[in-house]
CSV table of N, CA and C in Angstrom, one decimal:
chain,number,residue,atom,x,y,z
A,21,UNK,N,38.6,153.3,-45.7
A,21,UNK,CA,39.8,152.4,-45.7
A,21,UNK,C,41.0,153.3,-45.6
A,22,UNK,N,42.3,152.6,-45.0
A,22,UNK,CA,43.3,153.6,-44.8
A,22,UNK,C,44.5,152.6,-44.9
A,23,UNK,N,45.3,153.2,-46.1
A,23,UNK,CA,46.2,152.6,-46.7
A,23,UNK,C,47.8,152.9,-46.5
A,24,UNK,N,48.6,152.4,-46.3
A,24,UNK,CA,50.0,152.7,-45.9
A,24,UNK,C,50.5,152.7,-47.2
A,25,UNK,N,51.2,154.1,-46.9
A,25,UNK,CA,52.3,153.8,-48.9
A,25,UNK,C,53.4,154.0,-48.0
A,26,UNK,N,54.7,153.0,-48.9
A,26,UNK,CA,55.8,153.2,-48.3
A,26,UNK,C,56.9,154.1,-49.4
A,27,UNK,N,56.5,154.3,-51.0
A,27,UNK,CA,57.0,154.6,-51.8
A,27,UNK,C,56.2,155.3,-52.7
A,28,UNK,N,56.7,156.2,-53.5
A,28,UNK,CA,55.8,156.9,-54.9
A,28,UNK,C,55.5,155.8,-55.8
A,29,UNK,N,55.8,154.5,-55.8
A,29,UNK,CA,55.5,153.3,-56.6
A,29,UNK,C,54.3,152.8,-56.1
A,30,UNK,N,54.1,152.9,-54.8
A,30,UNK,CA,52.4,152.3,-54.2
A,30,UNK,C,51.5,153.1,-53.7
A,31,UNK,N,51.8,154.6,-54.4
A,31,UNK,CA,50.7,156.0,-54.1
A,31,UNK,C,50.6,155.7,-55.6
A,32,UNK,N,51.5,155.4,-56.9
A,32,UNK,CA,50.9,155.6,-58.0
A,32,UNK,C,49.8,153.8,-58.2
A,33,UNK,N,50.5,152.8,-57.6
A,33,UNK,CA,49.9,152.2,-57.6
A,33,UNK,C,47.8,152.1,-57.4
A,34,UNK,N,47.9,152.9,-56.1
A,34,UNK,CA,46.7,152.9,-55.2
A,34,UNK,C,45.6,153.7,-56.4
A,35,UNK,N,46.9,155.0,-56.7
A,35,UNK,CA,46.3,155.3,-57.7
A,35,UNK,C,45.6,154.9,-59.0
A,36,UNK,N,46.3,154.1,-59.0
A,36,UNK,CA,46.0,153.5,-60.6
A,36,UNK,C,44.7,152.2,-60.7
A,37,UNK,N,44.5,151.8,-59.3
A,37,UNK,CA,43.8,150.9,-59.2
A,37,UNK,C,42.4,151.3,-58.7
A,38,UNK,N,42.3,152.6,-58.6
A,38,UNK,CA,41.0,153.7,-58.4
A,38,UNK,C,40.5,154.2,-59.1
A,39,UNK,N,41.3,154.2,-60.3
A,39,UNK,CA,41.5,154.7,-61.7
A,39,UNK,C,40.5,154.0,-62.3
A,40,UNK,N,41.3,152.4,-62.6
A,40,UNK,CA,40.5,151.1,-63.1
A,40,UNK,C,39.0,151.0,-62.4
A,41,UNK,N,38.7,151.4,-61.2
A,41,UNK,CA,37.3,151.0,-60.5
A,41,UNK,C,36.4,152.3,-60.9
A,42,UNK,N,36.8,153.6,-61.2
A,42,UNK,CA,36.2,154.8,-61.5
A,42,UNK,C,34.8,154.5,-62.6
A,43,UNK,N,33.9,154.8,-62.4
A,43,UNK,CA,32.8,155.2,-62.7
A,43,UNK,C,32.1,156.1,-63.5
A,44,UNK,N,31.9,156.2,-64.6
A,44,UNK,CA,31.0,157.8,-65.3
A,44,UNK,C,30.5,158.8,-64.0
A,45,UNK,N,30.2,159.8,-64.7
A,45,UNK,CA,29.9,160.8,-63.2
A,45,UNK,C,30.6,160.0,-61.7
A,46,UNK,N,31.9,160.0,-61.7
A,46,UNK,CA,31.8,160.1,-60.3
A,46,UNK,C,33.3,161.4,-60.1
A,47,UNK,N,33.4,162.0,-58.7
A,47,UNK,CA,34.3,162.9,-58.1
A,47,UNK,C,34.8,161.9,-57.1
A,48,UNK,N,36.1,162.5,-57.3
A,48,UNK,CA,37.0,162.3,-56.6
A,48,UNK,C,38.0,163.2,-55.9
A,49,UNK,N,37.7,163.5,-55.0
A,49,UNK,CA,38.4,165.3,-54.1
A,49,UNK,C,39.8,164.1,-53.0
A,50,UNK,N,40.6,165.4,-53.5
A,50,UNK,CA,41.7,164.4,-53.2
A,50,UNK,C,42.5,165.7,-52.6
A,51,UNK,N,42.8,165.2,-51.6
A,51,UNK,CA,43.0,166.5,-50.2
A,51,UNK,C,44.7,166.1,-49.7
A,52,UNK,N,45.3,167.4,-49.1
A,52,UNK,CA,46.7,166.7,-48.6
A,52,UNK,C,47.6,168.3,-48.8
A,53,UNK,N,48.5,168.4,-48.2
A,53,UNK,CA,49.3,169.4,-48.4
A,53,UNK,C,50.4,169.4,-49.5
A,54,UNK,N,50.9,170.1,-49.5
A,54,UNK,CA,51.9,170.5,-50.4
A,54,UNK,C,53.0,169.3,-50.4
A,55,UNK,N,53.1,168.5,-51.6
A,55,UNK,CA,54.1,168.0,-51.0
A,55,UNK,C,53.8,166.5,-51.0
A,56,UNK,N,53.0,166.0,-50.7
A,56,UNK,CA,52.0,164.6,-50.1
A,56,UNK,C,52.3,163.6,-51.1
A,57,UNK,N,52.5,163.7,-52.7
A,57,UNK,CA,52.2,162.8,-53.2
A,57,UNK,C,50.7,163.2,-54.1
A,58,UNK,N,50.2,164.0,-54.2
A,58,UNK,CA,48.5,164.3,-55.1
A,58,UNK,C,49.0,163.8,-56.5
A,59,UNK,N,49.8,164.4,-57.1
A,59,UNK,CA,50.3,164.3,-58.2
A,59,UNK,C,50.7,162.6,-59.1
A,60,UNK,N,51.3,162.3,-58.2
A,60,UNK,CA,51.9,161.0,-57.8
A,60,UNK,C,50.2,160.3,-58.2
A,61,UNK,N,50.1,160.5,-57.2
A,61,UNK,CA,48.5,159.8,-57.2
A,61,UNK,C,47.4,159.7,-58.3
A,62,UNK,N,47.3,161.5,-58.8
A,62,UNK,CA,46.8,161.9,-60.2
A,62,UNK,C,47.4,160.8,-61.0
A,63,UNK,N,48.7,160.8,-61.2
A,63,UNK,CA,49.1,160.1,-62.5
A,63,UNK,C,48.8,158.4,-62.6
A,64,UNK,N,48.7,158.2,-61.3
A,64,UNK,CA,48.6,156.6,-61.2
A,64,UNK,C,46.8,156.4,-61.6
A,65,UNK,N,46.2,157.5,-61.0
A,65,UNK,CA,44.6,157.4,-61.6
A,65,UNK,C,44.6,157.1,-62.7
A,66,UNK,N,45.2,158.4,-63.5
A,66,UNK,CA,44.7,158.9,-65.1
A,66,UNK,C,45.2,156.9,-65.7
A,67,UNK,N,46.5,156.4,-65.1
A,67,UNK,CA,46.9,155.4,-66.1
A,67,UNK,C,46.1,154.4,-66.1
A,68,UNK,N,45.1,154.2,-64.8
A,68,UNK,CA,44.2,153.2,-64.1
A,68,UNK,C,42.8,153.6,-65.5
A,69,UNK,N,42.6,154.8,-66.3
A,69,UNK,CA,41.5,155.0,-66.9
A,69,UNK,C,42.3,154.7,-68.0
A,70,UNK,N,43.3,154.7,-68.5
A,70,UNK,CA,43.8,154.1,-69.7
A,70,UNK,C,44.5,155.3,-70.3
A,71,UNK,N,44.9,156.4,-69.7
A,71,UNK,CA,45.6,157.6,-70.5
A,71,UNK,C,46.9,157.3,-70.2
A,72,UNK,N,47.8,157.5,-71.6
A,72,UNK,CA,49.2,156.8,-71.8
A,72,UNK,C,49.9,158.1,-70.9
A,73,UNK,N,49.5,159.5,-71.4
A,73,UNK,CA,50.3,160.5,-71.6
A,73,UNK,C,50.8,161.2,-70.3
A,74,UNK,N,51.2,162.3,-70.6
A,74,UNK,CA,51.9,162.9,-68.8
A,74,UNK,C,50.6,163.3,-68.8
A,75,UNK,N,50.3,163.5,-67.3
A,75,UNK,CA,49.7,164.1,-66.4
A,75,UNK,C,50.1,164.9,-65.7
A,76,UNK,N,50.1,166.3,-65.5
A,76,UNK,CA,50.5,167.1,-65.0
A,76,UNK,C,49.6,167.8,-64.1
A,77,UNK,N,49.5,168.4,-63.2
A,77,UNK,CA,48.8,169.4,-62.3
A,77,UNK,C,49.0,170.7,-62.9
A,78,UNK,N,46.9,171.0,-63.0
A,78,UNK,CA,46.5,171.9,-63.6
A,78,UNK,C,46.5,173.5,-62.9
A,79,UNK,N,47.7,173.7,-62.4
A,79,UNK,CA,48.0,174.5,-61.0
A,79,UNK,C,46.8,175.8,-61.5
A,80,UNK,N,47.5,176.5,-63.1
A,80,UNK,CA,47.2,177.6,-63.0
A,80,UNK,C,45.8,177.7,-64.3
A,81,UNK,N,45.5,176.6,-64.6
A,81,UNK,CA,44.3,176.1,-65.4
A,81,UNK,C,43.4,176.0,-65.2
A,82,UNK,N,43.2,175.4,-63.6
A,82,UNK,CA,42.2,174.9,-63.0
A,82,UNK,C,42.0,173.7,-63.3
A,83,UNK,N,41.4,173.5,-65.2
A,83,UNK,CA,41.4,172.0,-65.9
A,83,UNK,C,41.6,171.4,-66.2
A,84,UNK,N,42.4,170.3,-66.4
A,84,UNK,CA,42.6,169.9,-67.4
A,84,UNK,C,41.7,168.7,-68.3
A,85,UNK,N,41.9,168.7,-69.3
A,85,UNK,CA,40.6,167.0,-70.0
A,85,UNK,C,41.7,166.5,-70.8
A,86,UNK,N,41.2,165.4,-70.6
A,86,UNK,CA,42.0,163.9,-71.2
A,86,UNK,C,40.8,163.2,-71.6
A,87,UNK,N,41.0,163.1,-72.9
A,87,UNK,CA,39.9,162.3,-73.8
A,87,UNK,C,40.5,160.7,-74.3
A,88,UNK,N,41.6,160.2,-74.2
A,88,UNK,CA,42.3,159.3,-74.5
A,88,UNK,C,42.3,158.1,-73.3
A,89,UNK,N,41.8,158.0,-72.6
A,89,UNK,CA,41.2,156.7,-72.0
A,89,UNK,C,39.7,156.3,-71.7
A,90,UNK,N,39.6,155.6,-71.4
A,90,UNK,CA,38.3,154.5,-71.4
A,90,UNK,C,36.7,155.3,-71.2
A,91,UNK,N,37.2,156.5,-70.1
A,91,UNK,CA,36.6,157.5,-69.9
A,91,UNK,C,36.9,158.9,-69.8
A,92,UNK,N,36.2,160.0,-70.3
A,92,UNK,CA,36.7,161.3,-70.0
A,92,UNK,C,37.5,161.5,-68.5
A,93,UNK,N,38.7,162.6,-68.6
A,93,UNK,CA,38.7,162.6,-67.1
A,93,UNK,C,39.3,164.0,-67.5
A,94,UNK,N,38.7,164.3,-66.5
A,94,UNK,CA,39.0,165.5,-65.9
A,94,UNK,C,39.3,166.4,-64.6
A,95,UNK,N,40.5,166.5,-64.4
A,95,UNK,CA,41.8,166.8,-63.5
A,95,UNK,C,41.3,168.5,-63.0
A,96,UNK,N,41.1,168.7,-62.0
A,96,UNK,CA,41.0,170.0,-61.3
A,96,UNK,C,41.9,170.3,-60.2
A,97,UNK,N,42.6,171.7,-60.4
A,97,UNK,CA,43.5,171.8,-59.1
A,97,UNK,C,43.1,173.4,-58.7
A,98,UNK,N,42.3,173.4,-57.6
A,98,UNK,CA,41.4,174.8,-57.3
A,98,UNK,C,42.2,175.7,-56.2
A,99,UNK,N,43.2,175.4,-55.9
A,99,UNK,CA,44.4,175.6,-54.9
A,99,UNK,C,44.7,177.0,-55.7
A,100,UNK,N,44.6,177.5,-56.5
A,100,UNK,CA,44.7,178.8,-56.8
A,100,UNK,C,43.2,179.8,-57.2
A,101,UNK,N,41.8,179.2,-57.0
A,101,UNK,CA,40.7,179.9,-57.5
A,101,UNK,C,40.4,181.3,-56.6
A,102,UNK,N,40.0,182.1,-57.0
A,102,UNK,CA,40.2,183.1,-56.6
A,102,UNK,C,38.7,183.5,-56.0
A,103,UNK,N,37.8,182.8,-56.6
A,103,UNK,CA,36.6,183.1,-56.5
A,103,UNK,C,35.6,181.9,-56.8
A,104,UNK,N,35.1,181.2,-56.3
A,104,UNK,CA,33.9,180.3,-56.6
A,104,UNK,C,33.1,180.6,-58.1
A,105,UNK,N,32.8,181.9,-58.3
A,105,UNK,CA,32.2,181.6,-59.6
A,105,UNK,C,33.2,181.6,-60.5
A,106,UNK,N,34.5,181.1,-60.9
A,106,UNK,CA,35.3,180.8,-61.2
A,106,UNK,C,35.3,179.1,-62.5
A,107,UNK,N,34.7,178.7,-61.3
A,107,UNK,CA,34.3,177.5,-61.4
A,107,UNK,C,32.9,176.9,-62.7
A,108,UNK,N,32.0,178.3,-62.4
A,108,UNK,CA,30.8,178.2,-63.3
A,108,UNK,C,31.2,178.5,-64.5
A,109,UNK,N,32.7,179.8,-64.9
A,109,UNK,CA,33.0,179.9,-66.1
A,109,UNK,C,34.1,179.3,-66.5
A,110,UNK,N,34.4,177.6,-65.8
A,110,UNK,CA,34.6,176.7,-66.7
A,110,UNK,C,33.7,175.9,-67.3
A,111,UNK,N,32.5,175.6,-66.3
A,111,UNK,CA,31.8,174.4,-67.2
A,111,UNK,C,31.5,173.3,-66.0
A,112,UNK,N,32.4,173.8,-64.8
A,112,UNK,CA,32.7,172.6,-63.6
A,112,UNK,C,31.3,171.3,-63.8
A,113,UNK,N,29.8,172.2,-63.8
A,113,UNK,CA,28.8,171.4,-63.7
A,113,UNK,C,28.8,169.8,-65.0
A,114,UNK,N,29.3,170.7,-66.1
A,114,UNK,CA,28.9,169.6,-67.2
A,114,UNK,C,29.8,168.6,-66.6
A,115,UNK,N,31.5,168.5,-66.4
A,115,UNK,CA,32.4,167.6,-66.0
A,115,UNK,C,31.6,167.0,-64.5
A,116,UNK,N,31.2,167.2,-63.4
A,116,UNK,CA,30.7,167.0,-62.1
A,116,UNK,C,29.5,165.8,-62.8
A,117,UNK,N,28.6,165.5,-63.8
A,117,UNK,CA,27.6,165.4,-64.0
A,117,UNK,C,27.8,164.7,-65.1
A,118,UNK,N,28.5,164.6,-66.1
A,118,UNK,CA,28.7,164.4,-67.6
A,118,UNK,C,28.9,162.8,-67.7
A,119,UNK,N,29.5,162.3,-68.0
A,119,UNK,CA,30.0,161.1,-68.6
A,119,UNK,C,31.5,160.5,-68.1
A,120,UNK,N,32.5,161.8,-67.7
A,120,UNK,CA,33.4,161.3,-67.6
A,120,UNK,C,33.7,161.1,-65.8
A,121,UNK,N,35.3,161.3,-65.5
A,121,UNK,CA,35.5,161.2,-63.7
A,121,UNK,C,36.3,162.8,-63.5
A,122,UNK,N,35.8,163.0,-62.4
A,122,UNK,CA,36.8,163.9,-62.0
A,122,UNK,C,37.3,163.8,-60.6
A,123,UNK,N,38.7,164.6,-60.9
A,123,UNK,CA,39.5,164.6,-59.6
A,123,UNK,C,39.9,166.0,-59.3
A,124,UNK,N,39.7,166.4,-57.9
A,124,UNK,CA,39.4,167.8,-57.8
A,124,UNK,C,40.5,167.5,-56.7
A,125,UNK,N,41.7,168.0,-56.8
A,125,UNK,CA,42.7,168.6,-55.8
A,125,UNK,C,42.1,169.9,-55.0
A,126,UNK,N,42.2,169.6,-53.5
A,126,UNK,CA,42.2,171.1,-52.5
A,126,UNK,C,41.0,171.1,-53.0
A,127,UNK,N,39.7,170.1,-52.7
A,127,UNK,CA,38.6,170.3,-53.1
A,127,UNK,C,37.6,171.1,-52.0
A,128,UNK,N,38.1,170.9,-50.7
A,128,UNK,CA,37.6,171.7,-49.5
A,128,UNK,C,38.0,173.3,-50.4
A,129,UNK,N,38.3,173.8,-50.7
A,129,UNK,CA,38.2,175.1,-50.9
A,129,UNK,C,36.9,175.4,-52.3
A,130,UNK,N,36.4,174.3,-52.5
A,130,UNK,CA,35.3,174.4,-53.4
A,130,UNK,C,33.7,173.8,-53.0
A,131,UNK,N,33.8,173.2,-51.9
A,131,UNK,CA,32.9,171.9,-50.8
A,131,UNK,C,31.5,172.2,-51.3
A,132,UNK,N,31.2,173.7,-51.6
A,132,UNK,CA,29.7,173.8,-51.7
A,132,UNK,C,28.8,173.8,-53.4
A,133,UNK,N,29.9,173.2,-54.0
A,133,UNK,CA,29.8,173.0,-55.3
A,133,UNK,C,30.1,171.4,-55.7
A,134,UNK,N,30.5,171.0,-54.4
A,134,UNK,CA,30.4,169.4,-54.6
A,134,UNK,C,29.4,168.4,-54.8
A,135,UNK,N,29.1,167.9,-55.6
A,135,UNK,CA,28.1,166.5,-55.6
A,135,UNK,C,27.8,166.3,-54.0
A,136,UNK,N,26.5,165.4,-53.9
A,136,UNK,CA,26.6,164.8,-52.3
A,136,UNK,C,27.2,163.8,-52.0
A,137,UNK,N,27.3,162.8,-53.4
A,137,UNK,CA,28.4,162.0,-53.1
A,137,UNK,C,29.8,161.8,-54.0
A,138,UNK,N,30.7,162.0,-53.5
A,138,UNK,CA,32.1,162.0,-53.7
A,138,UNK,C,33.3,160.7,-52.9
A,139,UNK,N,34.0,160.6,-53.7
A,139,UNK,CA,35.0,159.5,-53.0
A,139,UNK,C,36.3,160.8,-52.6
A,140,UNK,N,36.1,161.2,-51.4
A,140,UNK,CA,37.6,161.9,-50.6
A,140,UNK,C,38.9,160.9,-50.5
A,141,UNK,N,40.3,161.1,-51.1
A,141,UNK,CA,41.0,160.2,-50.8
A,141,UNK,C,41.9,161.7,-50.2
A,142,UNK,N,42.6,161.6,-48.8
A,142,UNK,CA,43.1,162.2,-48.1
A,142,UNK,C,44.6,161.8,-47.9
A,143,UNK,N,45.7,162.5,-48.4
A,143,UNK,CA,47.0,162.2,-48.4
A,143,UNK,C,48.0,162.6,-47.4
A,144,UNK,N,48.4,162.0,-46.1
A,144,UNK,CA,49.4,162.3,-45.2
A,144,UNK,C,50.4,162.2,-45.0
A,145,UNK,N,51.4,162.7,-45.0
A,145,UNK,CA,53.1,162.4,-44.8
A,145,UNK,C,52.8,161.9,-42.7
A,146,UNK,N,54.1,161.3,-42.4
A,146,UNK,CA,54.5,161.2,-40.9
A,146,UNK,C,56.4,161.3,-41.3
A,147,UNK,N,56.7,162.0,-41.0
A,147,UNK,CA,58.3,161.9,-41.3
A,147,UNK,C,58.9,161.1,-40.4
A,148,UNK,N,58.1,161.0,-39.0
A,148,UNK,CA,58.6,159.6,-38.5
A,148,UNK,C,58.7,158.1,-38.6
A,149,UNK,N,58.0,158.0,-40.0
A,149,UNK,CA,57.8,156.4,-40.6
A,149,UNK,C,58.6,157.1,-41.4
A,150,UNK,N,59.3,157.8,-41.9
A,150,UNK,CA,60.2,157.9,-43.0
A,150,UNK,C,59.8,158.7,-44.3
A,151,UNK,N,60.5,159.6,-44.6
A,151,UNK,CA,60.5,160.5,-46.1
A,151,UNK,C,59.3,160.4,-46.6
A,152,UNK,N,59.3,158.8,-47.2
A,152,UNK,CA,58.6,158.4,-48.2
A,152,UNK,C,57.2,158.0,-47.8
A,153,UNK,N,56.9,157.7,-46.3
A,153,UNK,CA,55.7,157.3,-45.9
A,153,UNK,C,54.3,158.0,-46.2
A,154,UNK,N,53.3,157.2,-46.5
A,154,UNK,CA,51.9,158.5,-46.8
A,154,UNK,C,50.8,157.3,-46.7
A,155,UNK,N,50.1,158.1,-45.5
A,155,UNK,CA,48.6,157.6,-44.6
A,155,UNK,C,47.6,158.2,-45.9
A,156,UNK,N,47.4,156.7,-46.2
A,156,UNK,CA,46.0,157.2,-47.1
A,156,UNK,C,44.9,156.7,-47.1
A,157,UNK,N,43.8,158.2,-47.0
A,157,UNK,CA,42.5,157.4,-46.0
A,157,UNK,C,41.3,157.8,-47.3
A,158,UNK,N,40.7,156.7,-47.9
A,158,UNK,CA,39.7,156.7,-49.1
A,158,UNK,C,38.3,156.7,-48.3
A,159,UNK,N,37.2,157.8,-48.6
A,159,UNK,CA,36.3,157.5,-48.0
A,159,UNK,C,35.5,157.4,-48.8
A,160,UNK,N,34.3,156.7,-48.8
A,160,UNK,CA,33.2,157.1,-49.9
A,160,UNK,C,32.7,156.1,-51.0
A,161,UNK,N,33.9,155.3,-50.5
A,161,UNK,CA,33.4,154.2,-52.1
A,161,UNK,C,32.6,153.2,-51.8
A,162,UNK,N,31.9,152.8,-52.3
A,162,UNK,CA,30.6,152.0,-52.4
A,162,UNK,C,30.9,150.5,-52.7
């Protein structure tokens, strides 16, 4: 499906209503350049699972966990991993597999550690629809 946002009010939206449909064990790789709206998007998830609090991008963490909504979530931004096995000494498998959802920013730089099935939501600017515009294309959901 491919969705038109015309504002950071209906990327957090989109977000938030992906949030509410999220699932135990399921990924969510969420792709887009610098800039796109991910964040935006992140935050509108986390509020769609019921977490009150900020949401921030786990730039130099890798993880973050939020235990304060309906389900665990756990927030990944691998845009700085240096090394794949990186990943094993967080724990990536228990979150990938566990109970809660995750969302894996710049998850193409992680692809061979992914579930086989994942919901990709892919975030694109056009500056010719304007500043604020973002082509958003969700694949994967069932």
């Amino acid at each position: 499906m491919i969705i038109e946002s015309w504002s950071p009010e209906e990327t957090f939206a989109l977000g938030e209503q992906l949030g509410k449909e999220a699932k135990p064990s399921s990924v969510y790789c969420l792709n887009g350049d610098l800039g796109t709206g991910k964040t935006v998007f992140t935050q509108g998830f986390a509020r769609g699972l019921g977490i009150q609090g900020p949401v921030n991008s786990p730039t130099f963490t890798i993880v973050q966990q939020y235990d304060d909504g309906r389900l665990p979530f756990y927030h990944f931004d691998v845009y700085r991993i240096g090394d794949i096995s990186e990943m094993d000494e967080i724990g990536y498998e228990d979150c990938f597999y566990g109970d809660g959802v995750s969302l894996v920013e710049w998850s193409q730089l992680i692809q061979e550690l992914l579930p086989d099935h994942v919901v990709t939501v892919t975030i694109e600017k056009d500056l010719e629809k304007g500043f604020d515009y973002r082509k958003i294309t969700v694949e994967g959901m069932e």
